Amino acid sequence: MNKAKYLSLIFAGLLMLPTFIAGCSVSPSAEDPADTGAENDNSSYFSDGDFREAYLETPDAVITLSGNTGTLSDSTRGSSGSVVKITSKGVYLVQGSSEGVQIVVDEGQKTGNIYLVFENVSMTNEGPCVYVADADKVIFQSVGTSALNNTKSSDGAIYSKDDISFSGNGTFEIISAKHGIEGNDDIVITGGTISITADNAGIRANDSIRIGGGIINVISGKDGLKVDSDEGTGYFVMTDGTVTVDAGYDAVDIGTSEPVEFTGFISLEGGELHLTAGGGQAYPSSETSQKGLKCDGNIYFRGADIDISSSDDAFHSARSILIESGNMTLACSDDGISSDAVTEIAGGRLSITKSYEGIDAESVIISGGEIFVISSDDGINTSVEMGAESQGISLSGTQYAVGDIRITDGSLHIDAMGDGLDSNCSIYIEGGTVIVEGPSNNGNCVFDFGDGDEHVLSITGGYVIGTGSGGKIRNFNAGTQPAALMYFPSAGGDTLSVDDGTGWSVGIERSFVCVIYSSPGLKEGETYTVTYGDKTQEFSFADGLYYDTSH
C-alpha cells in the first residue's frame, strides 16, 4: 500500500455525536473518527516510520541467535546472553535460532524508532520471545519466514509496554500459550504476513489496533483481535489489508473492562475481514460472547469487505452503527446487526443470510444501500416504546425519533419468519424499495407497529410489496401515497405485478395469504389489477387512499 494513500485519508480528529434534542438521554454520545475540522492528515494513525523499508537497509547491528544464547554484534548498543538487551535506537538484523533466549528492548530515552528485522529466525521461549520494556516505538519486519513460540502461559509471544508496528513483506508465524501479540499501547500493522495461533487472544492492545495493510491470520482460543482500554478510549481502525480470524470467543472485541465511560470506536475504511466466532453460524448461541464485531462504542463502516459467521450477533454495538459503504455478508445464530442506540444504513451492500433477527436496534434509519435479510424471527425490530416524544441525532447528523423505523431510500428485501418490520412505535416509508416475504403463521405480520393513535404506519413515497399471513396483517394508515391490502392467497414461485404504469414486478418465492402494495404509480380514485402467475384481482381507491379486503 502506498504511504501517500494513508496520509491523504481524513482521520485527524474526533467529534462527539449524537447530540440530544429536548432532553433525550436514551441514545449515547459518539466519537466519529472521520468528522474533523483539521487538515487531511492521517499521521495520528500511521507514521512515516510504519512504511520505512528498513529490511532493505544495512543494519546498525546484528543479533545472532544460537541455542540458548544470543550475541549482539555491537556492545555499545546493548548486551548479549540468554537475554539480548537493546539500549539504543537503530536497525537490528536478527538471525539464527534459539531456545530460552529473549530479546529485550530497553532504550529508555525514547529518542526514535527501533527496527527489528527478522531473517528466517526461529525462537522458542517460556514467555515472550521479544519484550519491549521501554522504547519510543519498535517496528518489526521479516525477511523470509520467522517463527516465534511462547510455550508458557504468561504474556504474548511479543509483549510490549510501548507502541509497536509490523511492516515489510516477510512472514511472522507466532504460536503462544497466552496472547499472540500483546501491547500496552498501540499495535500498528501496515504490511507483511502475520499468522497467529494463540490459546487466549490473537492480538491484544490497550490503546488501539490499526491495520493499514498486510495479511493477518488469527486462530485464537478466546478473542481474535481485542482492545481492552483502561481509560475507555481504545479503538480499531482498518484502512487496507486482509484479516482472517477464527476465534473461540469474539472475533473482534473493542471496549473496556474498567468502570469508565467508553468513547472508543471501530472504523472500517477498507480492506477485507473474514471473521468466524464461536465455531460459526452452525453453532447455537451460548452465554459466552461469540460475536463477529463487538464494540462498547460506535461502529462505522466506510468501505471494507466483510464476511462473518458467528454463533452470536454478527455486528454488536453498545452505542450506534453507521453503514455508509462496503460489502457485508453475515450469517449468525443470533442477530445480524444489534445496537443499543440507532442503526443507520446509508449505503453499501448488506446481505444477512441467516439470523434470529436481521437488524435489532433502538431505532433504525435506512437512507440508501442494498439490503437483503433472512431471519427466523423479525427482519427489522425496534422495541423501545418512545417515538416522537424522545428524539436524537444519528451519527450522520440525521434527526430521528427513538423507537421508529424510517426508510427514505435504498433497496430492502426481507425474508422473515417473524414480522417483516416490527416497531413498538411508528414505521415511515418515504422512498426506496421495500420487499417483504413475511410470515406464514398468524401471530406475525408484514408490518407491525405500536398501538395507539400516536403510532402510525406511514407511506409518502417508494415502492412496497409485502406478502404474508392474514391473521395479524395491518395496512398503512397514514401518509400521502395510496396503499392496498388484499386477501389474495397464492402458492409461491411466481411474479407479482400491478398495472399502475411503473413496470415494477417482483418474484415471490414463498406462499402467502395477503398482499400489501404501494407505489408512486397509484392514484386516488383509480382502479388497478394485481397479477400473480395466472391469478388476478382488482382493487380501487374510489373511497380513499387505503384499500383493504384482507378480512
PDB file of C-alpha atoms in Angstrom, residues 255-521:
ATOM      1  CA  GLY A 255     -14.133  -1.987  24.709  1.00  0.00           C
ATOM      2  CA  THR A 256     -13.159  -1.701  28.334  1.00  0.00           C
ATOM      3  CA  SER A 257     -13.368  -3.868  31.434  1.00  0.00           C
ATOM      4  CA  GLU A 258     -12.978  -0.815  33.664  1.00  0.00           C
ATOM      5  CA  PRO A 259     -15.874   1.201  35.200  1.00  0.00           C
ATOM      6  CA  VAL A 260     -15.309   4.165  32.849  1.00  0.00           C
ATOM      7  CA  GLU A 261     -17.345   5.707  30.034  1.00  0.00           C
ATOM      8  CA  PHE A 262     -16.223   4.238  26.719  1.00  0.00           C
ATOM      9  CA  THR A 263     -15.696   6.733  23.887  1.00  0.00           C
ATOM     10  CA  GLY A 264     -13.720   4.478  21.551  1.00  0.00           C
ATOM     11  CA  PHE A 265     -14.950   3.027  18.276  1.00  0.00           C
ATOM     12  CA  ILE A 266     -14.463   0.702  15.336  1.00  0.00           C
ATOM     13  CA  SER A 267     -13.904   2.349  11.943  1.00  0.00           C
ATOM     14  CA  LEU A 268     -13.595   0.112   8.877  1.00  0.00           C
ATOM     15  CA  GLU A 269     -12.493   2.131   5.845  1.00  0.00           C
ATOM     16  CA  GLY A 270     -11.111  -0.539   3.539  1.00  0.00           C
ATOM     17  CA  GLY A 271      -9.541  -3.964   3.256  1.00  0.00           C
ATOM     18  CA  GLU A 272     -11.101  -7.361   3.860  1.00  0.00           C
ATOM     19  CA  LEU A 273     -12.268  -9.045   7.061  1.00  0.00           C
ATOM     20  CA  HIS A 274     -13.187 -12.724   7.201  1.00  0.00           C
ATOM     21  CA  LEU A 275     -14.412 -13.476  10.706  1.00  0.00           C
ATOM     22  CA  THR A 276     -15.589 -16.664  12.414  1.00  0.00           C
ATOM     23  CA  ALA A 277     -16.662 -16.591  16.062  1.00  0.00           C
ATOM     24  CA  GLY A 278     -17.701 -19.420  18.351  1.00  0.00           C
ATOM     25  CA  GLY A 279     -17.402 -22.020  15.635  1.00  0.00           C
ATOM     26  CA  GLY A 280     -19.623 -20.056  13.243  1.00  0.00           C
ATOM     27  CA  GLN A 281     -23.303 -19.799  12.400  1.00  0.00           C
ATOM     28  CA  ALA A 282     -23.819 -23.586  12.548  1.00  0.00           C
ATOM     29  CA  TYR A 283     -23.468 -23.461  16.352  1.00  0.00           C
ATOM     30  CA  PRO A 284     -26.188 -22.130  18.702  1.00  0.00           C
ATOM     31  CA  SER A 285     -25.618 -19.006  20.773  1.00  0.00           C
ATOM     32  CA  SER A 286     -24.445 -19.502  24.358  1.00  0.00           C
ATOM     33  CA  GLU A 287     -23.732 -17.451  27.481  1.00  0.00           C
ATOM     34  CA  THR A 288     -20.220 -16.791  26.162  1.00  0.00           C
ATOM     35  CA  SER A 289     -19.897 -13.728  23.947  1.00  0.00           C
ATOM     36  CA  GLN A 290     -19.050 -15.069  20.488  1.00  0.00           C
ATOM     37  CA  LYS A 291     -19.778 -12.124  18.225  1.00  0.00           C
ATOM     38  CA  GLY A 292     -18.198 -11.183  14.921  1.00  0.00           C
ATOM     39  CA  LEU A 293     -17.595  -7.474  15.599  1.00  0.00           C
ATOM     40  CA  LYS A 294     -18.299  -6.170  19.103  1.00  0.00           C
ATOM     41  CA  CYS A 295     -17.722  -2.648  20.372  1.00  0.00           C
ATOM     42  CA  ASP A 296     -18.633  -0.793  23.551  1.00  0.00           C
ATOM     43  CA  GLY A 297     -18.751   2.339  21.379  1.00  0.00           C
ATOM     44  CA  ASN A 298     -19.873   3.206  17.861  1.00  0.00           C
ATOM     45  CA  ILE A 299     -19.108   1.196  14.735  1.00  0.00           C
ATOM     46  CA  TYR A 300     -18.525   2.898  11.365  1.00  0.00           C
ATOM     47  CA  PHE A 301     -18.473   1.043   8.034  1.00  0.00           C
ATOM     48  CA  ARG A 302     -16.967   3.100   5.236  1.00  0.00           C
ATOM     49  CA  GLY A 303     -15.592   0.739   2.625  1.00  0.00           C
ATOM     50  CA  ALA A 304     -14.404  -2.642   3.922  1.00  0.00           C
ATOM     51  CA  ASP A 305     -15.449  -6.020   2.534  1.00  0.00           C
ATOM     52  CA  ILE A 306     -16.656  -8.173   5.419  1.00  0.00           C
ATOM     53  CA  ASP A 307     -17.963 -11.689   5.820  1.00  0.00           C
ATOM     54  CA  ILE A 308     -18.894 -13.055   9.239  1.00  0.00           C
ATOM     55  CA  SER A 309     -20.060 -16.419  10.522  1.00  0.00           C
ATOM     56  CA  SER A 310     -20.835 -16.335  14.238  1.00  0.00           C
ATOM     57  CA  SER A 311     -22.791 -18.240  16.859  1.00  0.00           C
ATOM     58  CA  ASP A 312     -23.801 -14.889  18.409  1.00  0.00           C
ATOM     59  CA  ASP A 313     -24.514 -11.460  16.864  1.00  0.00           C
ATOM     60  CA  ALA A 314     -22.540 -10.650  13.727  1.00  0.00           C
ATOM     61  CA  PHE A 315     -22.305  -6.883  14.475  1.00  0.00           C
ATOM     62  CA  HIS A 316     -22.925  -5.621  18.009  1.00  0.00           C
ATOM     63  CA  SER A 317     -22.569  -2.079  19.320  1.00  0.00           C
ATOM     64  CA  ALA A 318     -23.393  -0.830  22.788  1.00  0.00           C
ATOM     65  CA  ARG A 319     -23.997   2.514  21.075  1.00  0.00           C
ATOM     66  CA  SER A 320     -24.742   3.201  17.401  1.00  0.00           C
ATOM     67  CA  ILE A 321     -23.849   1.764  13.999  1.00  0.00           C
ATOM     68  CA  LEU A 322     -23.425   3.695  10.738  1.00  0.00           C
ATOM     69  CA  ILE A 323     -23.015   1.860   7.421  1.00  0.00           C
ATOM     70  CA  GLU A 324     -22.036   4.194   4.566  1.00  0.00           C
ATOM     71  CA  SER A 325     -20.323   1.818   2.148  1.00  0.00           C
ATOM     72  CA  GLY A 326     -18.702  -1.588   1.865  1.00  0.00           C
ATOM     73  CA  ASN A 327     -19.821  -5.146   1.148  1.00  0.00           C
ATOM     74  CA  MET A 328     -21.047  -7.223   4.093  1.00  0.00           C
ATOM     75  CA  THR A 329     -22.200 -10.842   4.218  1.00  0.00           C
ATOM     76  CA  LEU A 330     -23.385 -12.026   7.629  1.00  0.00           C
ATOM     77  CA  ALA A 331     -24.569 -15.430   8.858  1.00  0.00           C
ATOM     78  CA  CYS A 332     -25.203 -15.913  12.565  1.00  0.00           C
ATOM     79  CA  SER A 333     -27.245 -17.727  15.198  1.00  0.00           C
ATOM     80  CA  ASP A 334     -28.391 -14.509  16.876  1.00  0.00           C
ATOM     81  CA  ASP A 335     -28.938 -11.005  15.471  1.00  0.00           C
ATOM     82  CA  GLY A 336     -27.262  -9.949  12.246  1.00  0.00           C
ATOM     83  CA  ILE A 337     -26.887  -6.339  13.422  1.00  0.00           C
ATOM     84  CA  SER A 338     -27.549  -5.320  17.006  1.00  0.00           C
ATOM     85  CA  SER A 339     -27.099  -1.859  18.512  1.00  0.00           C
ATOM     86  CA  ASP A 340     -28.276  -0.345  21.758  1.00  0.00           C
ATOM     87  CA  ALA A 341     -28.988   3.005  20.096  1.00  0.00           C
ATOM     88  CA  VAL A 342     -29.549   3.728  16.384  1.00  0.00           C
ATOM     89  CA  THR A 343     -28.519   1.636  13.385  1.00  0.00           C
ATOM     90  CA  GLU A 344     -28.293   3.719  10.222  1.00  0.00           C
ATOM     91  CA  ILE A 345     -27.669   2.355   6.731  1.00  0.00           C
ATOM     92  CA  ALA A 346     -26.840   4.986   4.119  1.00  0.00           C
ATOM     93  CA  GLY A 347     -25.046   2.882   1.510  1.00  0.00           C
ATOM     94  CA  GLY A 348     -23.128  -0.279   0.778  1.00  0.00           C
ATOM     95  CA  ARG A 349     -24.342  -3.827   0.205  1.00  0.00           C
ATOM     96  CA  LEU A 350     -25.542  -5.850   3.184  1.00  0.00           C
ATOM     97  CA  SER A 351     -26.593  -9.484   2.946  1.00  0.00           C
ATOM     98  CA  ILE A 352     -27.730 -11.259   6.120  1.00  0.00           C
ATOM     99  CA  THR A 353     -28.145 -14.866   5.015  1.00  0.00           C
ATOM    100  CA  LYS A 354     -29.009 -16.309   8.426  1.00  0.00           C
ATOM    101  CA  SER A 355     -30.099 -14.621  11.659  1.00  0.00           C
ATOM    102  CA  TYR A 356     -32.556 -14.675  14.539  1.00  0.00           C
ATOM    103  CA  GLU A 357     -33.466 -11.033  13.984  1.00  0.00           C
ATOM    104  CA  GLY A 358     -31.847  -9.389  11.000  1.00  0.00           C
ATOM    105  CA  ILE A 359     -31.444  -5.895  12.468  1.00  0.00           C
ATOM    106  CA  ASP A 360     -32.283  -5.143  16.093  1.00  0.00           C
ATOM    107  CA  ALA A 361     -31.809  -1.629  17.461  1.00  0.00           C
ATOM    108  CA  GLU A 362     -33.382   1.121  19.474  1.00  0.00           C
ATOM    109  CA  SER A 363     -34.089   2.933  16.190  1.00  0.00           C
ATOM    110  CA  VAL A 364     -33.404   2.118  12.526  1.00  0.00           C
ATOM    111  CA  ILE A 365     -32.803   4.575   9.674  1.00  0.00           C
ATOM    112  CA  ILE A 366     -32.320   3.406   6.087  1.00  0.00           C
ATOM    113  CA  SER A 367     -31.401   6.094   3.553  1.00  0.00           C
ATOM    114  CA  GLY A 368     -29.524   4.039   0.960  1.00  0.00           C
ATOM    115  CA  GLY A 369     -27.744   0.816   0.186  1.00  0.00           C
ATOM    116  CA  GLU A 370     -28.790  -2.653  -0.934  1.00  0.00           C
ATOM    117  CA  ILE A 371     -30.036  -4.817   1.942  1.00  0.00           C
ATOM    118  CA  PHE A 372     -31.115  -8.451   1.964  1.00  0.00           C
ATOM    119  CA  VAL A 373     -32.207 -10.156   5.188  1.00  0.00           C
ATOM    120  CA  ILE A 374     -33.200 -13.713   6.079  1.00  0.00           C
ATOM    121  CA  SER A 375     -34.400 -14.101   9.674  1.00  0.00           C
ATOM    122  CA  SER A 376     -36.055 -16.784  11.774  1.00  0.00           C
ATOM    123  CA  ASP A 377     -37.865 -14.024  13.693  1.00  0.00           C
ATOM    124  CA  ASP A 378     -38.258 -10.325  12.799  1.00  0.00           C
ATOM    125  CA  GLY A 379     -36.445  -8.908   9.801  1.00  0.00           C
ATOM    126  CA  ILE A 380     -36.010  -5.479  11.431  1.00  0.00           C
ATOM    127  CA  ASN A 381     -37.001  -4.850  15.037  1.00  0.00           C
ATOM    128  CA  THR A 382     -37.095  -1.809  17.303  1.00  0.00           C
ATOM    129  CA  SER A 383     -38.517  -2.482  20.747  1.00  0.00           C
ATOM    130  CA  VAL A 384     -38.219   0.847  22.582  1.00  0.00           C
ATOM    131  CA  GLU A 385     -41.590   2.459  23.326  1.00  0.00           C
ATOM    132  CA  MET A 386     -40.866   6.170  22.933  1.00  0.00           C
ATOM    133  CA  GLY A 387     -41.391   7.608  19.449  1.00  0.00           C
ATOM    134  CA  ALA A 388     -41.764  11.320  18.723  1.00  0.00           C
ATOM    135  CA  GLU A 389     -41.616  12.285  22.407  1.00  0.00           C
ATOM    136  CA  SER A 390     -37.908  11.408  22.537  1.00  0.00           C
ATOM    137  CA  GLN A 391     -35.568  12.367  19.709  1.00  0.00           C
ATOM    138  CA  GLY A 392     -31.869  12.320  18.929  1.00  0.00           C
ATOM    139  CA  ILE A 393     -29.301  12.923  16.203  1.00  0.00           C
ATOM    140  CA  SER A 394     -27.726   9.925  14.473  1.00  0.00           C
ATOM    141  CA  LEU A 395     -24.035   9.516  13.632  1.00  0.00           C
ATOM    142  CA  SER A 396     -24.658  11.030  10.179  1.00  0.00           C
ATOM    143  CA  GLY A 397     -26.484  14.016  11.678  1.00  0.00           C
ATOM    144  CA  THR A 398     -29.997  12.762  10.914  1.00  0.00           C
ATOM    145  CA  GLN A 399     -32.732  13.569  13.409  1.00  0.00           C
ATOM    146  CA  TYR A 400     -34.726  10.528  14.491  1.00  0.00           C
ATOM    147  CA  ALA A 401     -37.464   9.583  16.911  1.00  0.00           C
ATOM    148  CA  VAL A 402     -36.384   6.876  19.327  1.00  0.00           C
ATOM    149  CA  GLY A 403     -38.087   3.574  18.566  1.00  0.00           C
ATOM    150  CA  ASP A 404     -39.110   4.369  14.981  1.00  0.00           C
ATOM    151  CA  ILE A 405     -38.148   2.683  11.717  1.00  0.00           C
ATOM    152  CA  ARG A 406     -37.665   5.194   8.895  1.00  0.00           C
ATOM    153  CA  ILE A 407     -36.840   4.328   5.267  1.00  0.00           C
ATOM    154  CA  THR A 408     -36.134   7.164   2.834  1.00  0.00           C
ATOM    155  CA  ASP A 409     -34.175   5.419   0.071  1.00  0.00           C
ATOM    156  CA  GLY A 410     -32.270   2.271  -0.780  1.00  0.00           C
ATOM    157  CA  SER A 411     -33.353  -1.268  -1.564  1.00  0.00           C
ATOM    158  CA  LEU A 412     -34.580  -3.622   1.172  1.00  0.00           C
ATOM    159  CA  HIS A 413     -35.620  -7.263   0.700  1.00  0.00           C
ATOM    160  CA  ILE A 414     -36.644  -9.218   3.797  1.00  0.00           C
ATOM    161  CA  ASP A 415     -37.457 -12.924   4.100  1.00  0.00           C
ATOM    162  CA  ALA A 416     -38.742 -13.239   7.676  1.00  0.00           C
ATOM    163  CA  MET A 417     -40.452 -15.965   9.656  1.00  0.00           C
ATOM    164  CA  GLY A 418     -41.492 -13.322  12.195  1.00  0.00           C
ATOM    165  CA  ASP A 419     -42.616  -9.759  11.442  1.00  0.00           C
ATOM    166  CA  GLY A 420     -41.026  -8.172   8.404  1.00  0.00           C
ATOM    167  CA  LEU A 421     -40.677  -4.742  10.056  1.00  0.00           C
ATOM    168  CA  ASP A 422     -41.582  -4.517  13.749  1.00  0.00           C
ATOM    169  CA  SER A 423     -41.661  -1.273  15.732  1.00  0.00           C
ATOM    170  CA  ASN A 424     -43.320  -0.582  19.053  1.00  0.00           C
ATOM    171  CA  CYS A 425     -43.558   2.974  17.782  1.00  0.00           C
ATOM    172  CA  SER A 426     -44.027   4.052  14.140  1.00  0.00           C
ATOM    173  CA  ILE A 427     -42.824   2.979  10.711  1.00  0.00           C
ATOM    174  CA  TYR A 428     -42.261   5.582   7.993  1.00  0.00           C
ATOM    175  CA  ILE A 429     -41.574   4.704   4.345  1.00  0.00           C
ATOM    176  CA  GLU A 430     -40.703   7.810   2.343  1.00  0.00           C
ATOM    177  CA  GLY A 431     -38.794   6.335  -0.604  1.00  0.00           C
ATOM    178  CA  GLY A 432     -36.724   3.443  -1.835  1.00  0.00           C
ATOM    179  CA  THR A 433     -37.878  -0.132  -2.409  1.00  0.00           C
ATOM    180  CA  VAL A 434     -39.208  -2.409   0.333  1.00  0.00           C
ATOM    181  CA  ILE A 435     -39.995  -6.068  -0.358  1.00  0.00           C
ATOM    182  CA  VAL A 436     -41.104  -8.311   2.499  1.00  0.00           C
ATOM    183  CA  GLU A 437     -41.747 -12.017   2.140  1.00  0.00           C
ATOM    184  CA  GLY A 438     -43.293 -12.313   5.529  1.00  0.00           C
ATOM    185  CA  PRO A 439     -44.526 -14.897   7.976  1.00  0.00           C
ATOM    186  CA  SER A 440     -46.789 -17.830   7.259  1.00  0.00           C
ATOM    187  CA  ASN A 441     -48.075 -18.023  10.855  1.00  0.00           C
ATOM    188  CA  ASN A 442     -50.920 -15.805  12.036  1.00  0.00           C
ATOM    189  CA  GLY A 443     -49.032 -14.436  15.034  1.00  0.00           C
ATOM    190  CA  ASN A 444     -46.820 -12.205  12.887  1.00  0.00           C
ATOM    191  CA  CYS A 445     -47.326  -9.803  10.015  1.00  0.00           C
ATOM    192  CA  VAL A 446     -45.545  -7.887   7.266  1.00  0.00           C
ATOM    193  CA  PHE A 447     -45.551  -4.572   9.159  1.00  0.00           C
ATOM    194  CA  ASP A 448     -46.173  -4.411  12.911  1.00  0.00           C
ATOM    195  CA  PHE A 449     -46.241  -1.076  14.718  1.00  0.00           C
ATOM    196  CA  GLY A 450     -47.269   0.378  18.045  1.00  0.00           C
ATOM    197  CA  ASP A 451     -50.831   0.598  19.270  1.00  0.00           C
ATOM    198  CA  GLY A 452     -52.453   3.938  19.917  1.00  0.00           C
ATOM    199  CA  ASP A 453     -53.223   6.970  17.770  1.00  0.00           C
ATOM    200  CA  GLU A 454     -49.710   8.336  18.258  1.00  0.00           C
ATOM    201  CA  HIS A 455     -48.154   5.464  16.274  1.00  0.00           C
ATOM    202  CA  VAL A 456     -48.555   5.092  12.509  1.00  0.00           C
ATOM    203  CA  LEU A 457     -47.602   3.003   9.508  1.00  0.00           C
ATOM    204  CA  SER A 458     -46.988   5.813   7.041  1.00  0.00           C
ATOM    205  CA  ILE A 459     -46.086   5.890   3.352  1.00  0.00           C
ATOM    206  CA  THR A 460     -45.307   9.044   1.382  1.00  0.00           C
ATOM    207  CA  GLY A 461     -43.126   7.539  -1.366  1.00  0.00           C
ATOM    208  CA  GLY A 462     -41.290   4.486  -2.586  1.00  0.00           C
ATOM    209  CA  TYR A 463     -42.234   1.006  -3.748  1.00  0.00           C
ATOM    210  CA  VAL A 464     -43.644  -1.606  -1.343  1.00  0.00           C
ATOM    211  CA  ILE A 465     -44.656  -5.242  -1.799  1.00  0.00           C
ATOM    212  CA  GLY A 466     -45.320  -7.272   1.313  1.00  0.00           C
ATOM    213  CA  THR A 467     -46.716 -10.793   1.458  1.00  0.00           C
ATOM    214  CA  GLY A 468     -47.595 -12.952   4.445  1.00  0.00           C
ATOM    215  CA  SER A 469     -50.275 -14.487   6.619  1.00  0.00           C
ATOM    216  CA  GLY A 470     -53.700 -12.991   7.150  1.00  0.00           C
ATOM    217  CA  GLY A 471     -54.113 -13.367  10.897  1.00  0.00           C
ATOM    218  CA  LYS A 472     -52.444 -10.167  12.067  1.00  0.00           C
ATOM    219  CA  ILE A 473     -51.999  -8.232   8.838  1.00  0.00           C
ATOM    220  CA  ARG A 474     -52.043  -4.419   9.106  1.00  0.00           C
ATOM    221  CA  ASN A 475     -52.353  -1.827   6.358  1.00  0.00           C
ATOM    222  CA  PHE A 476     -50.872   1.648   6.075  1.00  0.00           C
ATOM    223  CA  ASN A 477     -52.887   4.224   7.995  1.00  0.00           C
ATOM    224  CA  ALA A 478     -51.036   7.480   7.308  1.00  0.00           C
ATOM    225  CA  GLY A 479     -49.193   9.323   4.566  1.00  0.00           C
ATOM    226  CA  THR A 480     -49.956  10.633   1.097  1.00  0.00           C
ATOM    227  CA  GLN A 481     -49.409   7.627  -1.196  1.00  0.00           C
ATOM    228  CA  PRO A 482     -52.190   5.077  -1.809  1.00  0.00           C
ATOM    229  CA  ALA A 483     -51.706   1.549  -0.451  1.00  0.00           C
ATOM    230  CA  ALA A 484     -53.711  -1.632  -0.965  1.00  0.00           C
ATOM    231  CA  LEU A 485     -54.045  -4.615   1.368  1.00  0.00           C
ATOM    232  CA  MET A 486     -55.641  -7.602  -0.361  1.00  0.00           C
ATOM    233  CA  TYR A 487     -56.731 -11.102   0.576  1.00  0.00           C
ATOM    234  CA  PHE A 488     -55.025 -12.965  -2.251  1.00  0.00           C
ATOM    235  CA  PRO A 489     -53.904 -16.470  -1.191  1.00  0.00           C
ATOM    236  CA  SER A 490     -51.323 -17.919  -3.555  1.00  0.00           C
ATOM    237  CA  ALA A 491     -48.608 -20.538  -3.775  1.00  0.00           C
ATOM    238  CA  GLY A 492     -45.082 -19.239  -4.129  1.00  0.00           C
ATOM    239  CA  GLY A 493     -42.712 -19.274  -7.049  1.00  0.00           C
ATOM    240  CA  ASP A 494     -44.250 -16.646  -9.349  1.00  0.00           C
ATOM    241  CA  THR A 495     -44.033 -12.948 -10.191  1.00  0.00           C
ATOM    242  CA  LEU A 496     -46.312 -10.275  -8.724  1.00  0.00           C
ATOM    243  CA  SER A 497     -47.139  -7.089 -10.620  1.00  0.00           C
ATOM    244  CA  VAL A 498     -49.736  -4.299 -10.749  1.00  0.00           C
ATOM    245  CA  ASP A 499     -50.858  -2.388 -13.860  1.00  0.00           C
ATOM    246  CA  ASP A 500     -50.023   1.024 -12.387  1.00  0.00           C
ATOM    247  CA  GLY A 501     -47.695   2.133 -15.184  1.00  0.00           C
ATOM    248  CA  THR A 502     -44.493   1.699 -13.180  1.00  0.00           C
ATOM    249  CA  GLY A 503     -43.497  -1.593 -14.798  1.00  0.00           C
ATOM    250  CA  TRP A 504     -42.394  -2.885 -11.394  1.00  0.00           C
ATOM    251  CA  SER A 505     -42.670  -6.612 -10.744  1.00  0.00           C
ATOM    252  CA  VAL A 506     -41.234  -8.860  -8.024  1.00  0.00           C
ATOM    253  CA  GLY A 507     -40.663 -12.602  -7.812  1.00  0.00           C
ATOM    254  CA  ILE A 508     -42.205 -14.032  -4.626  1.00  0.00           C
ATOM    255  CA  GLU A 509     -40.874 -17.446  -3.632  1.00  0.00           C
ATOM    256  CA  ARG A 510     -42.962 -18.210  -0.541  1.00  0.00           C
ATOM    257  CA  SER A 511     -46.690 -18.916  -0.340  1.00  0.00           C
ATOM    258  CA  PHE A 512     -48.865 -16.168   1.141  1.00  0.00           C
ATOM    259  CA  VAL A 513     -52.422 -15.212   2.092  1.00  0.00           C
ATOM    260  CA  CYS A 514     -52.363 -11.409   1.866  1.00  0.00           C
ATOM    261  CA  VAL A 515     -50.530  -8.772  -0.163  1.00  0.00           C
ATOM    262  CA  ILE A 516     -49.703  -5.159   0.684  1.00  0.00           C
ATOM    263  CA  TYR A 517     -48.845  -2.998  -2.328  1.00  0.00           C
ATOM    264  CA  SER A 518     -47.943   0.649  -2.817  1.00  0.00           C
ATOM    265  CA  SER A 519     -46.088   2.586  -5.498  1.00  0.00           C
ATOM    266  CA  PRO A 520     -45.827   6.149  -6.847  1.00  0.00           C
ATOM    267  CA  GLY A 521     -47.947   4.966  -9.802  1.00  0.00           C
TER     268      GLY A 521
END
